[in-house]
Short mmCIF file of C-alpha atoms in Angstrom, two decimals:
data_model
loop_
_atom_site.label_atom_id
_atom_site.label_comp_id
_atom_site.label_asym_id
_atom_site.label_seq_id
_atom_site.Cartn_x
_atom_site.Cartn_y
_atom_site.Cartn_z
CA ARG E 1 -0.01 -0.05 0.16
CA VAL E 2 2.27 2.17 0.50
CA MET E 3 4.81 1.53 -2.21
CA ARG E 4 1.26 2.28 -4.11
CA LYS E 5 0.23 6.07 -2.18
CA SER E 6 3.62 6.69 -3.08
CA HIS E 7 3.12 5.37 -6.71
CA VAL E 8 -0.10 8.03 -6.88
CA VAL E 9 2.23 10.83 -5.10
CA ALA E 10 4.69 10.42 -7.91
CA GLY E 11 2.38 10.64 -10.46
CA VAL E 12 0.65 13.59 -9.34
CA ALA E 13 3.55 15.31 -8.81
CA VAL E 14 4.68 13.84 -13.21
CA LEU E 15 1.43 15.42 -13.79
CA ALA E 16 2.26 18.78 -11.54
CA LEU E 17 5.58 19.59 -13.80
CA ALA E 18 3.73 18.58 -16.99
CA ALA E 19 0.43 21.11 -16.28
CA GLY E 20 2.74 24.04 -15.37
CA SER E 21 4.94 23.47 -18.42
CA VAL E 22 1.49 23.38 -20.64
CA ALA E 23 0.98 26.81 -19.01
CA ALA E 24 4.42 28.37 -19.15
CA ARG E 25 3.94 27.74 -22.76
CA ALA E 26 1.38 29.04 -22.85
CA GLN E 27 2.41 32.36 -21.54
CA SER E 28 4.39 32.89 -24.41
CA SER E 29 3.73 33.75 -27.45
CA THR E 30 5.72 34.32 -30.84
CA THR E 31 3.97 37.22 -33.45
CA ILE E 32 6.07 38.15 -36.35
CA GLN E 33 5.06 41.29 -37.95
CA GLY E 34 6.34 44.00 -40.92
CA ARG E 35 6.01 47.38 -42.37
CA LEU E 36 6.60 49.13 -45.60
CA TYR E 37 6.64 52.52 -47.12
CA THR E 38 6.56 53.04 -51.18
CA ASP E 39 6.17 55.55 -53.24
CA PHE E 40 5.53 56.44 -56.44
CA SER E 41 6.49 59.81 -57.80
CA SER E 42 7.41 62.22 -59.54
CA LYS E 43 10.29 64.76 -57.11
CA GLU E 44 13.00 67.91 -58.01
CA ASN E 45 14.98 69.43 -56.57
CA LYS E 46 16.81 72.26 -57.33
CA ASP E 47 19.35 74.93 -56.46
CA GLU E 48 17.91 77.69 -58.24
CA GLY E 49 21.07 79.61 -57.97
CA THR E 50 23.15 77.08 -59.98
CA GLY E 51 20.83 75.96 -61.61
CA THR E 52 21.19 72.00 -61.11
CA LYS E 53 19.57 69.81 -59.85
CA SER E 54 19.86 67.28 -57.69
CA SER E 55 20.27 63.11 -59.08
CA ASP E 56 17.15 61.82 -57.21
CA SER E 57 15.37 64.57 -59.59
CA GLY E 58 12.65 62.69 -61.88
CA VAL E 59 9.90 59.89 -61.97
CA GLY E 60 10.56 56.52 -60.05
CA VAL E 61 9.53 54.29 -57.93
CA ASP E 62 11.31 54.07 -53.54
CA VAL E 63 11.01 52.02 -50.56
CA LYS E 64 11.11 54.83 -47.63
CA ARG E 65 11.78 51.91 -44.84
CA PHE E 66 10.47 48.57 -44.62
CA TYR E 67 10.31 46.95 -40.55
CA PHE E 68 11.04 43.44 -39.43
CA THR E 69 9.76 42.47 -36.00
CA VAL E 70 10.22 39.41 -33.91
CA THR E 71 8.15 40.04 -30.77
CA HIS E 72 8.48 36.90 -28.26
CA LYS E 73 6.57 37.33 -25.29
CA ILE E 74 8.15 35.03 -21.85
CA ASP E 75 5.51 36.17 -19.64
CA ASP E 76 2.74 38.38 -18.40
CA THR E 77 6.35 40.53 -17.50
CA TRP E 78 9.50 39.82 -19.34
CA SER E 79 9.75 40.47 -23.80
CA ALA E 80 11.79 40.64 -26.04
CA GLN E 81 12.08 41.85 -29.89
CA PHE E 82 13.94 42.91 -32.68
CA GLN E 83 14.09 45.30 -35.27
CA THR E 84 15.22 45.47 -39.06
CA ASP E 85 15.71 48.92 -40.48
CA ILE E 86 16.18 48.47 -44.21
CA GLY E 87 15.39 51.48 -46.35
CA ASP E 88 17.39 54.40 -48.52
CA HIS E 89 19.16 55.62 -45.98
CA GLY E 90 21.13 59.15 -48.02
CA ALA E 91 23.51 56.78 -48.95
CA LYS E 92 21.92 55.74 -52.61
CA ARG E 93 22.20 52.27 -51.18
CA TYR E 94 19.82 50.02 -48.95
CA ASP E 95 21.26 49.60 -45.63
CA VAL E 96 19.93 47.48 -43.43
CA PHE E 97 20.23 47.43 -39.50
CA VAL E 98 19.16 47.52 -36.47
CA LYS E 99 17.13 49.71 -35.29
CA LYS E 100 15.34 47.19 -31.64
CA ALA E 101 16.39 44.85 -29.80
CA PHE E 102 15.97 45.34 -26.03
CA LEU E 103 15.14 42.65 -23.29
CA GLN E 104 11.39 44.31 -21.58
CA GLY E 105 9.78 44.04 -18.33
CA LYS E 106 6.66 44.64 -17.40
CA PHE E 107 6.37 45.03 -14.05
CA SER E 108 3.51 47.49 -13.77
CA ASP E 109 1.41 49.88 -16.01
CA ALA E 110 2.97 52.14 -14.95
CA PHE E 111 6.98 50.93 -15.07
CA THR E 112 8.41 48.97 -17.46
CA VAL E 113 11.53 48.66 -18.22
CA ARG E 114 13.94 48.43 -22.06
CA LEU E 115 17.53 47.54 -21.55
CA GLY E 116 18.71 47.68 -24.91
CA SER E 117 17.36 49.85 -28.33
CA ALA E 118 14.10 50.94 -27.94
CA ASP E 119 11.91 53.65 -29.17
CA THR E 120 13.52 57.30 -27.48
CA PRO E 121 10.96 59.25 -25.09
CA TRP E 122 10.23 61.70 -28.12
CA ILE E 123 9.80 61.45 -32.37
CA PRO E 124 7.78 58.06 -31.65
CA PHE E 125 5.63 59.94 -29.57
CA VAL E 126 5.31 62.79 -32.20
CA GLU E 127 4.91 60.08 -34.65
CA GLY E 128 1.89 58.47 -32.95
CA MET E 129 -0.29 62.19 -32.23
CA TYR E 130 1.13 62.96 -36.22
CA GLY E 131 -0.37 59.86 -37.50
CA MET E 132 1.43 60.10 -41.26
CA ARG E 133 5.09 58.66 -40.65
CA TYR E 134 4.61 56.44 -43.63
CA LEU E 135 4.50 60.32 -45.44
CA GLU E 136 7.22 62.13 -43.85
CA ASN E 137 8.48 62.49 -41.24
CA THR E 138 8.53 64.14 -38.03
CA MET E 139 10.16 67.48 -38.38
CA THR E 140 12.50 67.10 -35.09
CA ASP E 141 13.50 64.02 -36.63
CA GLN E 142 13.56 65.88 -40.49
CA GLU E 143 15.59 68.46 -39.60
CA GLY E 144 18.11 66.22 -37.86
CA PHE E 145 17.55 67.51 -34.10
CA GLY E 146 16.99 63.64 -32.61
CA THR E 147 17.20 59.86 -33.54
CA SER E 148 14.09 57.66 -32.96
CA ALA E 149 15.21 55.00 -31.81
CA ASP E 150 18.87 55.02 -29.64
CA TRP E 151 20.93 52.07 -27.51
CA GLY E 152 20.55 52.32 -23.80
CA ILE E 153 17.90 52.14 -20.36
CA HIS E 154 15.11 53.11 -21.02
CA VAL E 155 11.96 53.83 -17.99
CA LEU E 156 7.78 54.24 -18.89
CA GLY E 157 4.38 53.85 -18.13
CA LYS E 158 1.24 54.93 -17.74
CA GLY E 159 -1.75 56.54 -15.18
CA GLY E 160 -4.65 58.17 -15.46
CA ILE E 161 -4.32 60.31 -17.53
CA PHE E 162 -0.65 60.84 -17.57
CA SER E 163 2.12 59.14 -19.27
CA TYR E 164 6.05 59.55 -19.27
CA GLN E 165 9.32 58.01 -20.51
CA VAL E 166 13.20 58.61 -19.30
CA SER E 167 15.85 56.42 -21.40
CA ALA E 168 19.76 57.00 -21.38
CA VAL E 169 21.18 56.51 -24.45
CA ASN E 170 24.26 56.42 -25.53
CA GLY E 171 24.16 59.69 -28.34
CA LYS E 172 25.28 58.47 -31.21
CA GLY E 173 21.32 56.52 -32.20
CA TYR E 174 20.63 52.84 -33.23
CA SER E 175 22.28 53.03 -36.11
CA ASN E 176 26.24 53.23 -33.99
CA PRO E 177 26.08 51.46 -30.85
CA ASP E 178 29.33 52.87 -29.05
CA ARG E 179 29.66 54.05 -25.82
CA THR E 180 31.82 56.44 -25.27
CA LYS E 181 32.66 58.67 -21.58
CA SER E 182 28.87 59.15 -20.87
CA MET E 183 24.91 58.70 -20.45
CA ASP E 184 22.90 61.16 -22.62
CA PHE E 185 19.51 61.97 -21.25
CA GLU E 186 15.46 61.94 -22.51
CA GLY E 187 12.75 62.77 -21.33
CA ARG E 188 8.97 63.08 -22.42
CA LEU E 189 5.97 63.49 -19.68
CA ALA E 190 2.55 64.32 -21.57
CA ILE E 191 -1.51 65.34 -19.72
CA THR E 192 -4.10 63.13 -21.67
CA PRO E 193 -6.93 65.28 -19.15
CA LEU E 194 -9.65 65.25 -22.15
CA GLU E 195 -10.15 61.65 -24.33
CA GLY E 196 -8.36 63.20 -27.11
CA LEU E 197 -6.70 66.15 -26.30
CA THR E 198 -2.99 65.87 -24.99
CA PHE E 199 -0.45 67.78 -24.46
CA ALA E 200 3.56 67.40 -24.44
CA VAL E 201 7.09 67.83 -22.68
CA GLY E 202 9.70 66.66 -23.28
CA GLY E 203 14.28 67.44 -23.00
CA TYR E 204 17.35 65.55 -24.18
CA SER E 205 21.40 67.11 -22.51
CA GLY E 206 23.97 64.70 -23.77
CA LYS E 207 26.94 64.97 -26.38
CA LEU E 208 25.66 62.33 -28.44
CA GLY E 209 27.74 60.26 -28.51
CA LYS E 210 31.00 62.68 -28.75
CA ASP E 211 33.25 62.69 -25.59
CA THR E 212 35.96 60.86 -25.71
CA ASP E 213 39.57 61.26 -24.25
CA ALA E 214 40.88 61.14 -27.39
CA THR E 215 38.56 64.57 -28.17
CA PRO E 216 36.81 65.08 -25.06
CA ALA E 217 33.23 67.16 -26.01
CA LYS E 218 33.00 70.64 -26.35
CA HIS E 219 30.34 71.08 -26.50
CA THR E 220 26.32 70.25 -24.64
CA ALA E 221 23.17 68.87 -26.81
CA GLU E 222 20.04 70.45 -25.72
CA ARG E 223 16.62 70.17 -26.67
CA THR E 224 13.29 71.75 -25.56
CA ASP E 225 10.11 69.93 -27.58
CA ALA E 226 6.86 70.78 -26.62
CA LEU E 227 3.49 69.06 -27.97
CA ILE E 228 -0.29 70.13 -27.95
CA ASN E 229 -2.51 67.40 -30.31
CA TRP E 230 -6.61 66.73 -30.63
CA LYS E 231 -8.56 64.62 -32.44
CA ASN E 232 -12.05 62.81 -33.04
CA ASP E 233 -13.21 60.74 -35.22
CA ARG E 234 -14.12 62.99 -37.75
CA PHE E 235 -11.54 66.15 -37.04
CA GLY E 236 -7.01 66.15 -35.95
CA ILE E 237 -5.08 69.25 -35.15
CA GLY E 238 -2.18 69.67 -33.29
CA GLY E 239 1.61 70.39 -33.93
CA GLU E 240 5.61 70.85 -32.46
CA TRP E 241 8.19 72.82 -31.50
CA PHE E 242 11.90 72.52 -30.55
CA GLU E 243 14.42 74.14 -29.60
CA ALA E 244 18.17 72.82 -29.32
CA LYS E 245 20.77 74.36 -27.85
CA ASN E 246 24.72 73.11 -30.33
CA TRP E 247 22.90 70.13 -31.69
CA LYS E 248 25.36 69.99 -34.13
CA ASN E 249 28.26 72.28 -32.90
CA VAL E 250 29.93 69.93 -29.80
CA ASP E 251 32.42 69.11 -31.71
CA THR E 252 32.60 72.72 -32.33
CA ASP E 253 34.59 75.73 -30.86
CA ALA E 254 30.81 77.66 -31.87
CA THR E 255 27.67 77.81 -29.55
CA ASP E 256 24.27 77.96 -31.77
CA LYS E 257 21.30 76.68 -31.37
CA GLY E 258 18.49 76.25 -33.54
CA ASP E 259 14.36 76.20 -33.33
CA GLY E 260 11.46 75.59 -35.33
CA TYR E 261 7.26 74.43 -35.35
CA SER E 262 5.16 72.52 -37.08
CA ILE E 263 1.71 72.28 -37.81
CA TRP E 264 -0.40 69.75 -38.74
CA ALA E 265 -4.11 68.99 -38.92
CA HIS E 266 -7.03 66.21 -41.28
CA VAL E 267 -10.49 65.51 -42.12
CA VAL E 268 -12.96 62.71 -42.09
CA PRO E 269 -15.11 63.73 -44.89
CA ALA E 270 -16.02 60.58 -44.54
CA ASP E 271 -14.95 57.09 -43.75
CA SER E 272 -11.77 55.44 -44.86
CA TYR E 273 -10.61 58.51 -45.90
CA TRP E 274 -8.20 61.55 -44.67
CA ILE E 275 -8.44 65.66 -45.44
CA PHE E 276 -4.32 66.28 -44.35
CA ALA E 277 -2.11 69.46 -44.74
CA ARG E 278 0.83 70.06 -42.54
CA TYR E 279 3.15 73.15 -42.13
CA ASP E 280 6.48 73.61 -41.24
CA GLU E 281 9.41 75.61 -40.25
CA ALA E 282 12.54 75.76 -39.02
CA LYS E 283 16.44 78.31 -37.67
CA PRO E 284 18.11 75.21 -37.62
CA SER E 285 21.40 77.70 -36.70
CA LYS E 286 19.84 80.42 -35.30
CA THR E 287 23.60 81.64 -33.50
CA LEU E 288 26.11 81.11 -36.72
CA ASN E 289 23.39 81.93 -39.58
CA PRO E 290 20.53 83.49 -39.36
CA ASP E 291 19.34 84.01 -42.25
CA ARG E 292 18.95 80.63 -43.01
CA GLU E 293 15.68 78.72 -42.48
CA ILE E 294 13.79 76.23 -44.17
CA THR E 295 9.98 76.30 -44.41
CA TYR E 296 7.71 72.96 -46.22
CA TYR E 297 3.95 72.01 -46.01
CA ASN E 298 2.06 68.95 -47.64
CA VAL E 299 -1.13 68.58 -48.33
CA GLY E 300 -3.60 65.23 -49.90
CA VAL E 301 -5.94 62.70 -49.23
CA GLN E 302 -5.90 59.33 -47.41
CA LYS E 303 -6.98 56.49 -48.37
CA THR E 304 -8.00 53.50 -46.02
CA PHE E 305 -8.19 49.80 -47.70
CA ASN E 306 -8.39 47.83 -45.23
CA LYS E 307 -6.85 46.96 -41.90
CA VAL E 308 -2.73 47.15 -43.40
CA LEU E 309 -3.28 48.86 -46.54
CA ALA E 310 -3.36 52.49 -46.55
CA ALA E 311 -2.57 54.96 -49.73
CA SER E 312 -2.67 59.32 -49.91
CA LEU E 313 -1.82 61.20 -52.96
CA ALA E 314 -0.84 64.06 -52.05
CA TYR E 315 2.17 67.34 -52.32
CA LYS E 316 5.14 67.73 -51.19
CA TYR E 317 6.79 71.12 -51.03
CA ALA E 318 9.97 72.93 -48.98
CA GLU E 319 12.45 75.93 -49.78
CA GLY E 320 15.70 76.78 -48.03
CA LYS E 321 17.21 80.09 -48.15
CA GLY E 322 20.05 81.34 -46.77
CA GLY E 323 22.26 78.47 -47.14
CA VAL E 324 21.53 74.58 -47.48
CA THR E 325 20.30 72.60 -45.44
CA SER E 326 20.21 68.45 -44.33
CA THR E 327 16.73 67.37 -44.49
CA SER E 328 14.63 62.98 -44.33
CA ASN E 329 14.60 64.77 -48.68
CA GLY E 330 18.25 65.79 -48.81
CA PRO E 331 20.42 69.15 -49.23
CA ILE E 332 17.62 71.19 -49.35
CA GLY E 333 19.00 74.93 -50.48
CA SER E 334 21.48 76.84 -52.09
CA THR E 335 25.29 78.40 -52.46
CA VAL E 336 24.92 81.06 -54.03
CA ALA E 337 24.33 83.93 -51.82
CA GLY E 338 21.11 85.19 -51.87
CA ALA E 339 19.28 82.56 -53.43
CA LYS E 340 17.03 79.75 -52.76
CA GLY E 341 17.06 76.22 -53.50
CA LYS E 342 14.18 74.82 -53.77
CA TYR E 343 11.60 70.45 -53.58
CA SER E 344 8.85 69.66 -54.48
CA GLU E 345 7.47 66.45 -54.78
CA ILE E 346 4.03 64.79 -55.75
CA GLY E 347 3.18 60.94 -56.21
CA VAL E 348 1.15 58.60 -54.41
CA TRP E 349 2.31 56.84 -51.23
CA PHE E 350 1.77 54.10 -49.45
CA VAL E 351 2.02 51.88 -46.30
CA TYR E 352 1.41 48.68 -45.39
CA ASN E 353 1.33 46.46 -42.31
CA PHE E 354 0.81 42.41 -41.99
#
């Protein structure tokens, strides 16, 4: 009887272990996702002072980005994510970068920690408010005053009407994981007092990964951000503002500052259609080159075909004066004093998710 009893106990133990293993497997899961930004357009980027056009002016098809994302949920607390960024990064070729690669511990809605390359606090947040990232980068990203992901420690969460993120990052962006003498800090605090209405402020301070023993940084790059956005089922309007100091002068003797603002809006005249517009204005070098200025706008209509595919028929225009400004659409402006540079593009832009 003792032996039979021990066999029963052993059997129950085995069943318990098997049940625990099945439960653990049930908790874990792996998902594979993708996102594609592509367009067919006619583009012209011209220096009106010299009369020359950029080498990428013309008609053609472009794949701006292809994101391939694998997320593995270990249990209700732990998960990991890996995302590749494949696209035209301005070097006249397509490159593959690791954009995200992080281990996440979600201990509550108010406290999540990510270790590795992950979204930075500001740019991805603004992209979510703007809603048209596949058509154009947000202003801070477009003008080169920030990056959408970086290697570091990221703490984020939400509770009630508040959400936040604080990150300590290497400072060179997701395409360069090198470390230097110190880490940079970026943060964001947002409040949603009413459904659809969001206010947010943010800030950045650091050496942008340029502080080494061999070449110490001479200045600290700083950026201050603000956003307001409101939307409902039929209408939306919002905007962001930034001011940056020494962002592109961390390793130079000279100091500089820049600022800019962006305003966007959309209306929904019928289900699955958006009519949208956006206007940006920035002065990227107010101290060293106070005449340099760039303005940008886009306007168009978006059609959402289903849950995974949308397309926009749009026109984009930018004008640079007082010099040349580097943007995500290429250098815009003129090398001739007193002359302007103009960029224009018309076409169809697509976003596909799977």
